[in-house]
Coordinates of C-alpha atoms in Angstrom, one line a residue:
X1 CA 0.1 0.0 0.1
X2 CA 3.0 2.2 0.7
X3 CA 3.7 2.7 -3.0
X4 CA 0.2 4.3 -3.6
X5 CA -0.4 6.3 -0.4
X6 CA 0.7 9.4 -1.9
X7 CA -0.6 11.3 -5.2
X8 CA -3.3 13.4 -6.5
X9 CA -4.0 16.0 -4.0
X10 CA -6.5 14.2 -1.0
X11 CA -5.9 16.5 2.2
X12 CA -5.9 20.4 1.3
X13 CA -4.0 22.6 4.1
X14 CA -6.0 25.1 5.3
X15 CA -5.3 28.4 7.2
X16 CA -6.5 29.8 10.3
X17 CA -5.4 33.2 11.9
X18 CA -7.1 34.6 14.9
X19 CA -6.2 38.0 16.5
X20 CA -7.6 38.8 20.0
X21 CA -6.7 40.8 23.2
X22 CA -6.1 38.5 26.1
X23 CA -7.8 35.4 24.6
X24 CA -8.1 33.7 21.2
X25 CA -10.3 30.8 20.0
X26 CA -11.1 29.1 16.9
X27 CA -12.1 25.4 15.9
X28 CA -8.2 24.4 16.5
X29 CA -7.4 25.7 19.9
X30 CA -8.4 28.3 22.9
X31 CA -5.3 30.2 24.0
X32 CA -5.2 32.7 26.9
X33 CA -2.4 34.9 28.3
X34 CA -1.9 35.0 32.1
X35 CA 0.4 37.2 34.0
X36 CA 2.6 35.9 36.7
X37 CA 2.5 39.4 38.5
X38 CA -0.8 41.8 37.5
X39 CA 1.5 44.7 38.6
X40 CA 5.6 44.6 38.5
X41 CA 8.5 46.8 39.9
X42 CA 10.4 48.7 37.0
X43 CA 13.8 46.6 36.4
X44 CA 12.4 43.5 38.0
X45 CA 11.5 39.9 36.5
X46 CA 8.3 38.3 35.7
X47 CA 6.6 35.9 33.0
X48 CA 3.4 35.6 31.1
X49 CA 1.7 32.0 30.5
X50 CA 0.2 31.7 27.1
X51 CA -1.7 28.4 28.0
X52 CA -3.7 26.7 25.0
X53 CA -6.2 24.2 25.0
X54 CA -6.3 22.2 21.6
X55 CA -9.6 20.8 20.1
X56 CA -10.2 17.1 20.5
X57 CA -7.9 15.1 18.1
X58 CA -5.9 18.0 17.3
X59 CA -2.1 18.7 18.7
X60 CA 0.9 20.7 17.9
X61 CA 4.4 19.5 17.2
X62 CA 6.7 20.1 20.0
X63 CA 10.3 19.5 19.2
X64 CA 11.9 21.3 16.2
X65 CA 14.7 18.7 15.8
X66 CA 11.9 16.0 14.9
X67 CA 9.0 17.4 13.6
X68 CA 8.4 17.7 9.7
X69 CA 10.2 20.7 8.5
X70 CA 8.6 24.2 9.8
X71 CA 5.6 22.4 11.4
X72 CA 6.7 23.1 15.3
X73 CA 5.1 25.5 17.2
X74 CA 6.7 28.9 18.0
X75 CA 5.7 31.4 20.5
X76 CA 7.2 35.0 20.7
X77 CA 6.8 37.9 22.7
X78 CA 7.4 41.8 22.5
X79 CA 6.8 44.7 24.2
X80 CA 8.3 48.0 24.9
X81 CA 10.5 48.5 28.1
X82 CA 10.7 44.5 28.5
X83 CA 13.6 42.1 27.4
X84 CA 12.2 38.3 27.0
X85 CA 14.1 35.1 27.4
X86 CA 13.5 31.9 25.1
X87 CA 10.2 30.5 25.7
X88 CA 9.7 27.5 28.3
X89 CA 7.4 24.8 27.3
X90 CA 6.1 22.5 29.7
X91 CA 5.8 18.6 29.2
X92 CA 4.6 17.0 26.0
X93 CA 3.7 13.6 24.7
X94 CA 4.9 11.0 22.7
X95 CA 2.4 10.8 19.7
X96 CA 2.7 8.1 16.4
X97 CA 3.1 10.6 13.6
X98 CA 1.7 9.2 10.3
X99 CA 3.9 11.9 8.4
X100 CA 7.3 10.4 9.2
X101 CA 6.0 7.1 10.5
X102 CA 8.0 8.0 14.0
X103 CA 7.0 8.5 17.4
X104 CA 7.2 12.5 18.1
X105 CA 6.8 14.6 20.7
X106 CA 3.4 16.9 20.6
X107 CA 1.4 19.2 22.6
X108 CA -2.3 18.0 22.7
X109 CA -4.8 19.1 25.3
X110 CA -4.4 21.6 27.4
X111 CA -0.4 22.9 27.8
X112 CA 1.2 26.3 28.6
X113 CA 4.1 28.2 27.4
X114 CA 6.0 30.4 29.6
X115 CA 8.0 33.5 28.6
X116 CA 10.1 34.9 31.3
X117 CA 10.9 39.2 30.8
X118 CA 12.8 41.6 32.7
X119 CA 11.5 45.0 32.7
X120 CA 13.8 48.2 32.3
X121 CA 14.4 50.4 35.3
X122 CA 12.4 53.0 33.7
X123 CA 10.0 51.5 32.2
X124 CA 6.1 52.1 32.3
X125 CA 3.0 50.3 31.7
X126 CA 3.2 48.6 28.4
X127 CA 1.3 46.0 26.2
X128 CA 2.8 42.8 25.5
X129 CA 2.2 41.5 22.1
X130 CA 2.5 37.4 21.9
X131 CA 2.6 36.0 18.4
X132 CA 2.0 32.2 18.0
X133 CA 2.7 30.5 14.6
X134 CA 2.4 26.8 14.2
X135 CA 1.0 23.8 12.5
X136 CA -2.3 22.2 14.2
X137 CA -2.7 18.3 12.6
X138 CA -5.4 16.0 13.0
X139 CA -5.3 12.5 12.0
X140 CA -7.0 13.8 8.6
X141 CA -5.4 16.9 7.7
X142 CA -3.0 19.7 9.1
X143 CA -3.7 23.5 9.1
X144 CA -1.7 26.5 9.4
X145 CA -2.4 28.5 12.8
X146 CA -1.5 31.7 13.4
X147 CA -2.8 34.0 16.7
X148 CA -2.1 37.4 17.9
X149 CA -2.8 38.1 21.1
X150 CA -2.2 41.3 23.5
X151 CA -2.1 42.1 27.3
X152 CA -1.3 45.1 29.1
X153 CA 1.0 44.8 32.4
X154 CA 1.2 47.7 34.9
X155 CA 4.9 48.7 35.8
X156 CA 4.7 50.8 38.9
X157 CA 7.4 51.6 42.2
X158 CA 4.5 50.7 44.4
X159 CA 3.7 47.1 42.8
X160 CA 3.3 44.6 44.8
X161 CA 5.3 41.3 44.1
X162 CA 4.8 39.3 46.9
X163 CA 2.8 36.6 45.5
X164 CA 3.0 34.5 41.9
X165 CA 0.1 33.5 39.8
X166 CA 2.4 30.3 38.7
X167 CA 5.8 29.0 38.4
X168 CA 7.9 28.4 35.5
X169 CA 9.0 25.0 34.7
X170 CA 13.0 24.8 35.0
X171 CA 13.3 23.9 31.3
X172 CA 11.7 22.7 28.6
X173 CA 11.0 18.7 28.5
X174 CA 9.8 16.2 26.1
X175 CA 9.0 12.4 26.9
X176 CA 11.8 10.9 25.1
X177 CA 14.4 13.5 23.1
X178 CA 15.2 12.1 19.8
X179 CA 17.8 12.8 17.3
X180 CA 17.2 14.6 14.1
X181 CA 17.0 11.8 11.4
X182 CA 17.9 14.1 8.3
X183 CA 20.9 12.6 7.9
X184 CA 20.5 9.2 8.3
X185 CA 17.6 9.5 5.8
X186 CA 19.8 11.0 3.3
X187 CA 22.1 8.0 3.6
X188 CA 19.3 5.6 3.0
X189 CA 17.4 7.9 0.5
X190 CA 20.2 8.7 -1.8
X191 CA 21.2 5.2 -3.0
X192 CA 17.7 4.2 -3.4
X193 CA 16.7 7.1 -5.4
X194 CA 19.7 6.0 -7.8
X195 CA 18.4 2.5 -7.8
X196 CA 14.8 3.7 -8.4
X197 CA 15.7 5.3 -11.4
X198 CA 17.7 2.5 -13.0
X199 CA 14.9 0.1 -12.2
X200 CA 12.7 2.4 -14.6
X201 CA 14.8 1.5 -17.3
X202 CA 13.7 -2.1 -17.2
X203 CA 9.7 -1.2 -17.1
X204 CA 7.7 -2.8 -20.0
X205 CA 7.0 1.0 -21.2
X206 CA 10.8 1.9 -21.6
X207 CA 12.1 -1.6 -22.6
X208 CA 11.0 -1.7 -26.3
X209 CA 12.3 1.7 -27.1
X210 CA 15.7 2.0 -25.0
X211 CA 17.5 0.3 -28.1
X212 CA 15.8 2.3 -30.7
X213 CA 16.8 5.5 -28.8
X214 CA 20.4 4.6 -28.2
X215 CA 21.0 3.4 -32.2
X216 CA 19.2 6.6 -33.0
X217 CA 21.9 8.9 -30.9
X218 CA 24.4 6.5 -32.5
X219 CA 23.7 7.2 -36.0
X220 CA 23.0 10.6 -35.3
X221 CA 26.7 10.9 -34.1
X222 CA 27.9 9.0 -37.4
X223 CA 30.2 6.6 -35.2
X224 CA 32.0 9.8 -33.8
X225 CA 32.5 8.5 -29.9
X226 CA 32.6 12.1 -28.9
X227 CA 29.3 13.2 -30.6
X228 CA 27.7 10.2 -29.6
X229 CA 28.9 10.9 -25.8
X230 CA 27.6 14.6 -26.4
X231 CA 24.2 13.5 -27.5
X232 CA 23.9 10.8 -24.6
X233 CA 24.5 13.4 -22.3
X234 CA 21.9 15.8 -23.8
X235 CA 19.6 12.7 -24.0
X236 CA 20.4 12.6 -20.1
X237 CA 19.4 16.0 -19.8
X238 CA 16.3 15.5 -21.2
X239 CA 15.7 12.8 -18.7
X240 CA 16.6 14.8 -15.4
X241 CA 14.6 17.8 -16.9
X242 CA 11.4 15.6 -16.3
X243 CA 12.3 14.6 -12.9
X244 CA 13.4 18.2 -12.3
X245 CA 9.9 19.3 -13.0
X246 CA 8.5 16.7 -10.4
X247 CA 11.1 18.5 -8.2
X248 CA 9.9 21.9 -8.8
X249 CA 5.9 20.8 -8.1
X250 CA 7.2 19.6 -4.9
X251 CA 8.6 22.8 -3.8
X252 CA 5.6 24.6 -4.9
X253 CA 3.0 22.3 -3.3
X254 CA 5.4 23.2 0.0
X255 CA 5.9 26.7 -0.4
X256 CA 3.7 28.1 -3.2
X257 CA 0.7 26.7 -1.5
X258 CA 1.6 25.3 1.9
X259 CA 0.4 21.8 1.3
X260 CA 1.5 19.4 3.9
X261 CA 0.0 15.6 3.6
X262 CA -0.5 13.4 6.5
X263 CA 0.9 9.8 5.4
X264 CA -2.1 7.6 4.1
X265 CA -4.8 10.3 4.7
X266 CA -5.8 10.4 1.0
X267 CA -7.0 6.8 1.9
X268 CA -9.5 8.5 4.1
X269 CA -11.2 10.3 1.3
X270 CA -13.7 8.1 -0.8
X271 CA -13.3 9.9 -4.0
X272 CA -9.3 9.6 -4.0
X273 CA -9.8 6.2 -3.4
X274 CA -12.2 5.6 -6.0
X275 CA -9.8 7.5 -8.4
X276 CA -7.2 5.6 -7.4
X277 CA -9.1 2.0 -8.2
X278 CA -10.2 3.1 -11.6
X279 CA -6.6 4.3 -12.4
X280 CA -5.4 1.0 -11.4
X281 CA -7.8 -0.7 -13.6
X282 CA -6.9 1.5 -16.6
X283 CA -3.2 1.0 -16.3
X284 CA -4.0 -3.5 -16.0
X285 CA -5.9 -3.0 -19.1
X286 CA -2.8 -1.2 -20.5
X287 CA -0.7 -4.0 -19.2
X288 CA -3.0 -6.6 -21.0
X289 CA -2.4 -4.9 -24.3
X290 CA -6.1 -3.3 -24.5
X291 CA -4.5 -0.2 -25.8
X292 CA -1.0 0.9 -26.4
X293 CA 0.9 4.2 -26.2
X294 CA 2.7 4.6 -29.8
X295 CA 6.3 6.0 -30.1
X296 CA 6.3 9.3 -31.8
X297 CA 8.0 9.2 -35.2
X298 CA 10.4 11.5 -33.9
X299 CA 12.0 8.7 -32.0
X300 CA 11.4 5.7 -34.3
X301 CA 12.8 7.4 -37.2
X302 CA 14.9 10.4 -35.7
X303 CA 13.6 13.2 -37.8
X304 CA 13.3 16.6 -36.5
X305 CA 15.1 15.4 -33.4
X306 CA 18.7 15.4 -34.3
X307 CA 21.3 17.3 -32.6
X308 CA 21.5 18.5 -28.9
X309 CA 18.2 20.2 -28.4
X310 CA 16.5 17.1 -30.3
X311 CA 18.3 14.5 -28.2
X312 CA 17.0 16.7 -24.8
X313 CA 13.7 16.4 -26.3
X314 CA 13.9 12.7 -26.8
X315 CA 15.0 12.3 -23.1
X316 CA 12.2 14.1 -21.4
X317 CA 9.6 11.7 -23.9
X318 CA 11.4 8.5 -23.0
X319 CA 10.7 10.0 -19.2
X320 CA 7.1 10.6 -20.1
X321 CA 6.6 7.4 -21.7
X322 CA 7.7 5.6 -18.7
X323 CA 5.3 7.0 -16.3
X324 CA 2.5 4.3 -17.0
X325 CA 4.5 1.9 -15.6
X326 CA 6.5 3.7 -12.9
X327 CA 3.2 5.1 -11.6
X328 CA 3.8 3.6 -8.2
X329 CA 7.3 4.7 -7.8
X330 CA 6.7 8.3 -8.6
X331 CA 3.5 9.0 -6.4
X332 CA 5.4 7.4 -3.7
X333 CA 8.7 9.6 -4.2
X334 CA 6.5 12.8 -4.4
X335 CA 4.4 11.9 -1.0
X336 CA 7.7 11.1 0.6
X337 CA 9.3 14.3 -0.8
X338 CA 6.4 16.3 1.0
X339 CA 7.6 15.1 4.3
X340 CA 11.6 15.8 3.9
X341 CA 13.4 19.1 4.0
X342 CA 13.2 20.7 0.5
X343 CA 16.7 20.2 -0.3
X344 CA 16.9 16.6 0.3
X345 CA 13.5 16.0 -1.6
X346 CA 14.8 18.1 -4.6
X347 CA 18.3 16.1 -4.6
X348 CA 16.7 12.7 -4.3
X349 CA 13.9 13.3 -6.8
X350 CA 16.8 14.4 -9.4
X351 CA 18.9 11.6 -8.5
X352 CA 16.1 9.3 -9.8
X353 CA 16.4 11.0 -13.2
X354 CA 20.4 10.5 -12.9
X355 CA 19.5 7.1 -12.4
X356 CA 17.3 6.5 -15.1
X357 CA 19.8 8.4 -17.5
X358 CA 23.1 6.6 -16.5
X359 CA 22.7 3.8 -18.6
X360 CA 21.7 5.6 -21.8
X361 CA 25.3 7.7 -21.4
X362 CA 26.9 4.4 -20.7
X363 CA 25.4 2.8 -24.1
X364 CA 25.9 5.6 -26.4
X365 CA 29.5 5.4 -25.3
X366 CA 29.8 1.6 -26.3
X367 CA 27.0 0.8 -28.3
X368 CA 28.1 -2.9 -28.7
X369 CA 26.7 -3.5 -25.2
X370 CA 23.1 -3.3 -26.7
X371 CA 23.8 -7.0 -27.9
X372 CA 23.6 -7.9 -24.3
X373 CA 20.5 -6.4 -23.7
X374 CA 17.7 -9.3 -23.8
X375 CA 15.6 -8.5 -26.9
X376 CA 11.9 -7.6 -26.4
X377 CA 9.9 -10.8 -27.0
X378 CA 7.3 -12.9 -25.5
X379 CA 8.6 -12.9 -22.0
X380 CA 8.1 -9.0 -21.9
X381 CA 4.4 -9.6 -22.8
X382 CA 4.0 -12.4 -20.0
X383 CA 5.8 -9.8 -17.7
X384 CA 3.4 -7.2 -18.6
X385 CA 0.4 -9.4 -18.1
X386 CA 1.5 -10.4 -14.6
X387 CA 2.0 -6.8 -14.2
X388 CA -1.6 -6.2 -15.2
X389 CA -3.0 -8.7 -12.4
X390 CA -0.7 -7.2 -9.5
X391 CA -2.6 -3.9 -10.6
X392 CA -6.0 -5.3 -10.5
X393 CA -5.2 -6.9 -7.1
X394 CA -4.2 -3.5 -6.0
X395 CA -7.5 -2.2 -7.0
X396 CA -9.1 -4.6 -5.2
X397 CA -7.4 -4.0 -2.0
X398 CA -7.9 0.0 -2.0
X399 CA -11.8 -1.1 -2.2
X400 CA -11.5 -1.8 1.5
X401 CA -11.2 1.8 2.0
X402 CA -14.7 2.3 0.2
X403 CA -18.0 2.4 1.6
X404 CA -19.5 -1.0 1.2
X405 CA -22.8 0.4 -0.6
X406 CA -20.4 1.9 -3.2
X407 CA -18.2 -0.9 -4.2
X408 CA -20.5 -3.2 -6.2
X409 CA -21.3 0.4 -8.6
X410 CA -17.4 0.8 -8.9
X411 CA -17.0 -2.9 -9.9
X412 CA -19.8 -2.2 -12.7
X413 CA -18.2 0.8 -13.6
X414 CA -14.8 -0.9 -13.8
X415 CA -16.4 -3.4 -16.3
X416 CA -17.8 -0.8 -18.2
X417 CA -14.8 1.0 -18.5
X418 CA -12.8 -2.0 -19.7
X419 CA -15.3 -2.5 -22.6
X420 CA -14.8 1.7 -23.6
X421 CA -11.1 0.8 -23.6
X422 CA -11.0 -2.3 -25.6
X423 CA -13.3 -0.4 -28.2
X424 CA -10.8 2.3 -28.2
X425 CA -7.6 0.1 -28.5
X426 CA -9.2 -2.6 -30.8
X427 CA -12.3 -1.9 -32.8
X428 CA -10.1 0.6 -35.2
X429 CA -7.3 -0.6 -37.3
X430 CA -4.6 1.0 -39.2
X431 CA -6.7 1.9 -42.2
X432 CA -10.0 2.4 -40.5
X433 CA -11.3 5.9 -42.0
X434 CA -10.4 9.0 -39.6
X435 CA -14.1 10.2 -39.7
X436 CA -15.1 6.2 -38.2
X437 CA -12.1 6.3 -35.7
X438 CA -12.9 9.4 -34.1
X439 CA -16.5 8.9 -34.1
X440 CA -15.6 5.4 -32.3
X441 CA -13.5 6.8 -30.0
X442 CA -15.8 9.7 -28.9
X443 CA -18.5 7.4 -28.1
X444 CA -15.9 5.6 -25.9
X445 CA -15.1 8.4 -24.1
X446 CA -18.7 9.5 -23.7
X447 CA -19.9 6.3 -22.4
X448 CA -16.8 6.4 -19.9
X449 CA -17.8 9.5 -18.8
X450 CA -21.7 8.9 -18.7
X451 CA -21.5 5.8 -16.6
X452 CA -18.5 7.6 -14.3
X453 CA -21.6 10.2 -13.8
X454 CA -24.1 7.6 -13.0
X455 CA -22.4 5.0 -11.1
X456 CA -19.5 6.7 -9.0
X457 CA -21.1 10.1 -8.1
X458 CA -23.9 9.7 -5.3
X459 CA -27.1 11.9 -5.3
X460 CA -26.6 15.2 -3.2
X461 CA -27.0 14.1 0.5
X462 CA -29.4 16.1 2.4
X463 CA -31.1 17.6 -0.6
X464 CA -34.1 15.6 0.7
X465 CA -34.9 14.3 4.2
X466 CA -35.8 10.8 3.2
X467 CA -37.8 8.9 5.5
X468 CA -37.1 4.9 5.6
X469 CA -40.3 2.8 4.5
X470 CA -43.1 2.4 7.3
X471 CA -46.7 1.6 6.5
X472 CA -47.7 3.1 9.5
X473 CA -45.9 6.4 8.8
X474 CA -47.8 6.5 5.4
X475 CA -51.1 6.1 7.3
X476 CA -50.8 8.7 9.7
X477 CA -49.7 10.9 7.0
X478 CA -52.8 10.3 4.9
X479 CA -55.2 10.5 7.8
X480 CA -53.5 14.1 8.4
X481 CA -53.9 15.0 5.1
X482 CA -50.3 15.5 4.3
X483 CA -49.0 14.4 1.0
X484 CA -46.8 11.6 0.5
X485 CA -44.2 10.5 -2.1
X486 CA -42.6 6.9 -2.3
X487 CA -39.8 6.3 -4.3
X488 CA -39.2 2.7 -4.6
X489 CA -35.7 1.9 -5.6
X490 CA -33.2 -0.9 -5.3
X491 CA -29.4 -1.2 -5.2
X492 CA -29.4 -3.4 -8.0
X493 CA -31.4 -1.2 -10.1
X494 CA -29.9 1.0 -12.7
X495 CA -32.6 3.0 -13.5
X496 CA -32.9 3.8 -10.4
X497 CA -29.6 5.3 -10.2
X498 CA -30.3 7.4 -13.2
X499 CA -33.5 8.6 -11.2
X500 CA -31.6 9.6 -8.4
X501 CA -29.2 11.7 -10.3
X502 CA -31.9 13.1 -13.0
X503 CA -34.8 13.9 -10.3
X504 CA -34.3 13.4 -7.0
X505 CA -30.8 15.4 -7.2
X506 CA -32.8 18.2 -8.7
X507 CA -32.7 21.4 -6.5
X508 CA -36.3 22.7 -7.6
X509 CA -38.1 19.4 -6.7
X510 CA -36.2 18.9 -3.4
X511 CA -37.6 22.7 -2.6
X512 CA -41.1 21.7 -3.7
X513 CA -41.0 18.6 -1.4
X514 CA -39.7 20.6 1.3
X515 CA -42.0 23.4 0.6
X516 CA -45.1 21.6 -0.1
X517 CA -44.8 19.6 3.5
X518 CA -44.6 16.5 1.4
X519 CA -43.4 13.1 3.3
X520 CA -40.8 11.7 1.6
X521 CA -40.3 8.0 1.6
X522 CA -37.2 5.8 0.1
X523 CA -38.4 2.3 -0.1
X524 CA -35.6 -0.1 -0.6
X525 CA -36.7 -3.1 -2.4
X526 CA -33.0 -4.4 -2.8
X527 CA -34.3 -7.4 -0.4
X528 CA -36.7 -10.1 -1.3
X529 CA -38.6 -10.1 2.0
X530 CA -38.5 -6.4 3.1
X531 CA -41.6 -4.3 4.1
X532 CA -41.2 -2.5 1.2
X533 CA -40.9 -5.2 -1.6
X534 CA -44.2 -6.4 0.0
X535 CA -45.9 -3.4 -0.3
X536 CA -44.7 -2.5 -4.0
X537 CA -46.2 -5.7 -4.9
X538 CA -49.3 -6.5 -2.4
X539 CA -50.4 -2.7 -1.8
X540 CA -49.4 -0.9 -5.2
X541 CA -49.5 -3.8 -7.6
X542 CA -46.2 -2.8 -9.4
X543 CA -44.1 -5.5 -10.9
X544 CA -40.6 -3.6 -10.9
X545 CA -38.8 -0.6 -9.8
X546 CA -38.3 2.2 -10.3
X547 CA -41.6 3.5 -9.5
X548 CA -42.7 6.9 -7.5
X549 CA -46.0 6.6 -5.9
X550 CA -47.8 10.0 -5.0
X551 CA -50.4 10.0 -2.3
X552 CA -52.4 13.3 -2.6
X553 CA -55.2 14.7 -0.1
X554 CA -57.2 15.1 -2.9
X555 CA -56.8 12.1 -5.0
X556 CA -58.5 9.1 -4.3
X557 CA -56.3 6.6 -5.9
X558 CA -52.3 6.9 -5.8
X559 CA -50.9 8.3 -8.6
X560 CA -47.9 5.9 -10.3
X561 CA -45.1 7.3 -11.9
X562 CA -43.1 4.5 -13.7
X563 CA -39.5 4.5 -15.2
X564 CA -37.0 7.5 -14.7
X565 CA -38.4 10.0 -17.2
X566 CA -41.0 11.6 -14.4
X567 CA -39.3 14.9 -14.0
X568 CA -41.8 17.4 -15.5
X569 CA -44.8 15.4 -14.2
X570 CA -43.6 15.2 -11.0
X571 CA -43.0 18.8 -10.8
X572 CA -46.5 19.6 -12.0
X573 CA -48.5 17.2 -9.3
X574 CA -46.1 19.4 -6.8
X575 CA -46.4 22.7 -8.0
X576 CA -50.3 22.0 -7.7
X577 CA -50.5 21.5 -4.4
X578 CA -50.9 24.2 -1.7
X579 CA -48.0 25.7 0.0
X580 CA -46.9 25.8 4.0
X581 CA -47.7 22.3 4.8
X582 CA -45.9 21.0 7.8

């Protein structure tokens, strides 16, 4: 799972700023300032206490040496006539942090930060400004938190400092002081990055074009070793440029948008998991050969790709062509990079490019080595097929994080999407007319989008206040002359899903149901022996779903609206009802 726990953006970092006088509060924490002495003598020592009370399940990172970069809490104070010492933190607790997969020191619940100060001999009453910056995290996401609080302290020669409101801990303490792991991480990450880059060259997506590209570069050099080496370097630069773009993306996410991803949080988001599941299915169909990514003519023939610039372009293209097979590695690397210092993350990503580019430099210097490379053949097809089955297994594994009621729809869509991909890739031959080709592919894309809308997106929650089917509730509503709408549906009914999308996700209909005081009942007939199933057959005499039944006070017989093309008729009936029913 770790290979896929990072990718497309899953939890966005929000920003919280709170400014107040003596106390501040938001949905992350409540903060107050206390004075050790309400009044102090000129030239004396005292302190302020900044007391935090975090919201449930939220915490601040304590130890700057172990917290993810830039995420430890920072508390500063300033005031005219006062000289402040370093803050003193209270005892932290140990927390297993999913960003680093380590036990880290954090502050949560109620904790305090003490800031000692000394007043100048001639100072007078002054206003203390306390600023707090950090990142508050829960198990789902992290949010930047910034606060600015003020407190006025009286400085007078007649001040009484006999008693103190609190005492200051002797020093900042942590449960388990830890050493910084950046150096150790670098020792491990750098060789692994180079190894990962080398492995990209044995991916089935890259292997077939490797000899083609190398021989193209050697041919362009016209057997001059120096020129061949230069073109190999240019090709390597193109590959590294692709990874430089990934490194730039990482920097933009961290600095430009302040994104901080919790390890594995994306898998708490059903939309992300569904998207990843579908992506695994698509990549599996590629491995099974249902569609292919053609090699551009500039690579296979060398036209318009000669020279240093052309070789750079081919290198960049080779890196791009590796992505269908290297998707897991690249997404994992980006996710890991989000938790590391920018310099280490950037170097590591670039070294993956170096690892991928190195064989091309060597082969352009010694093209005879190409003869020792195994030729593409049936073994490669079997390897790709095996990879496809692995991807399908991963897709099934991902479904464990999806609500049970959505899994069957995802499986149906996976089958439909596979058919659409099959039509795209196999129902068109080389000599198929352009018009027919574009028509077939347009229909494939259209069907994939349509079924995604029907099967993968749920109805607007809360738009209609549905009640479960209860015959007694229906009788009571009719006795009180309240209109009743009963939607008979079933989980296995495709037309019912369409009805949810086209009718009951419509705001106009939802507003009419509410304004007319209609009792809305969803009658689930998925199970054969359910009360709703029996009512559908025995009371309303309907053979199949979807059926919408309207029981209106002025109508003696139930109104039956069958199928899913009922929108206009339903609106008409609802509009004819009197308003303000409760």
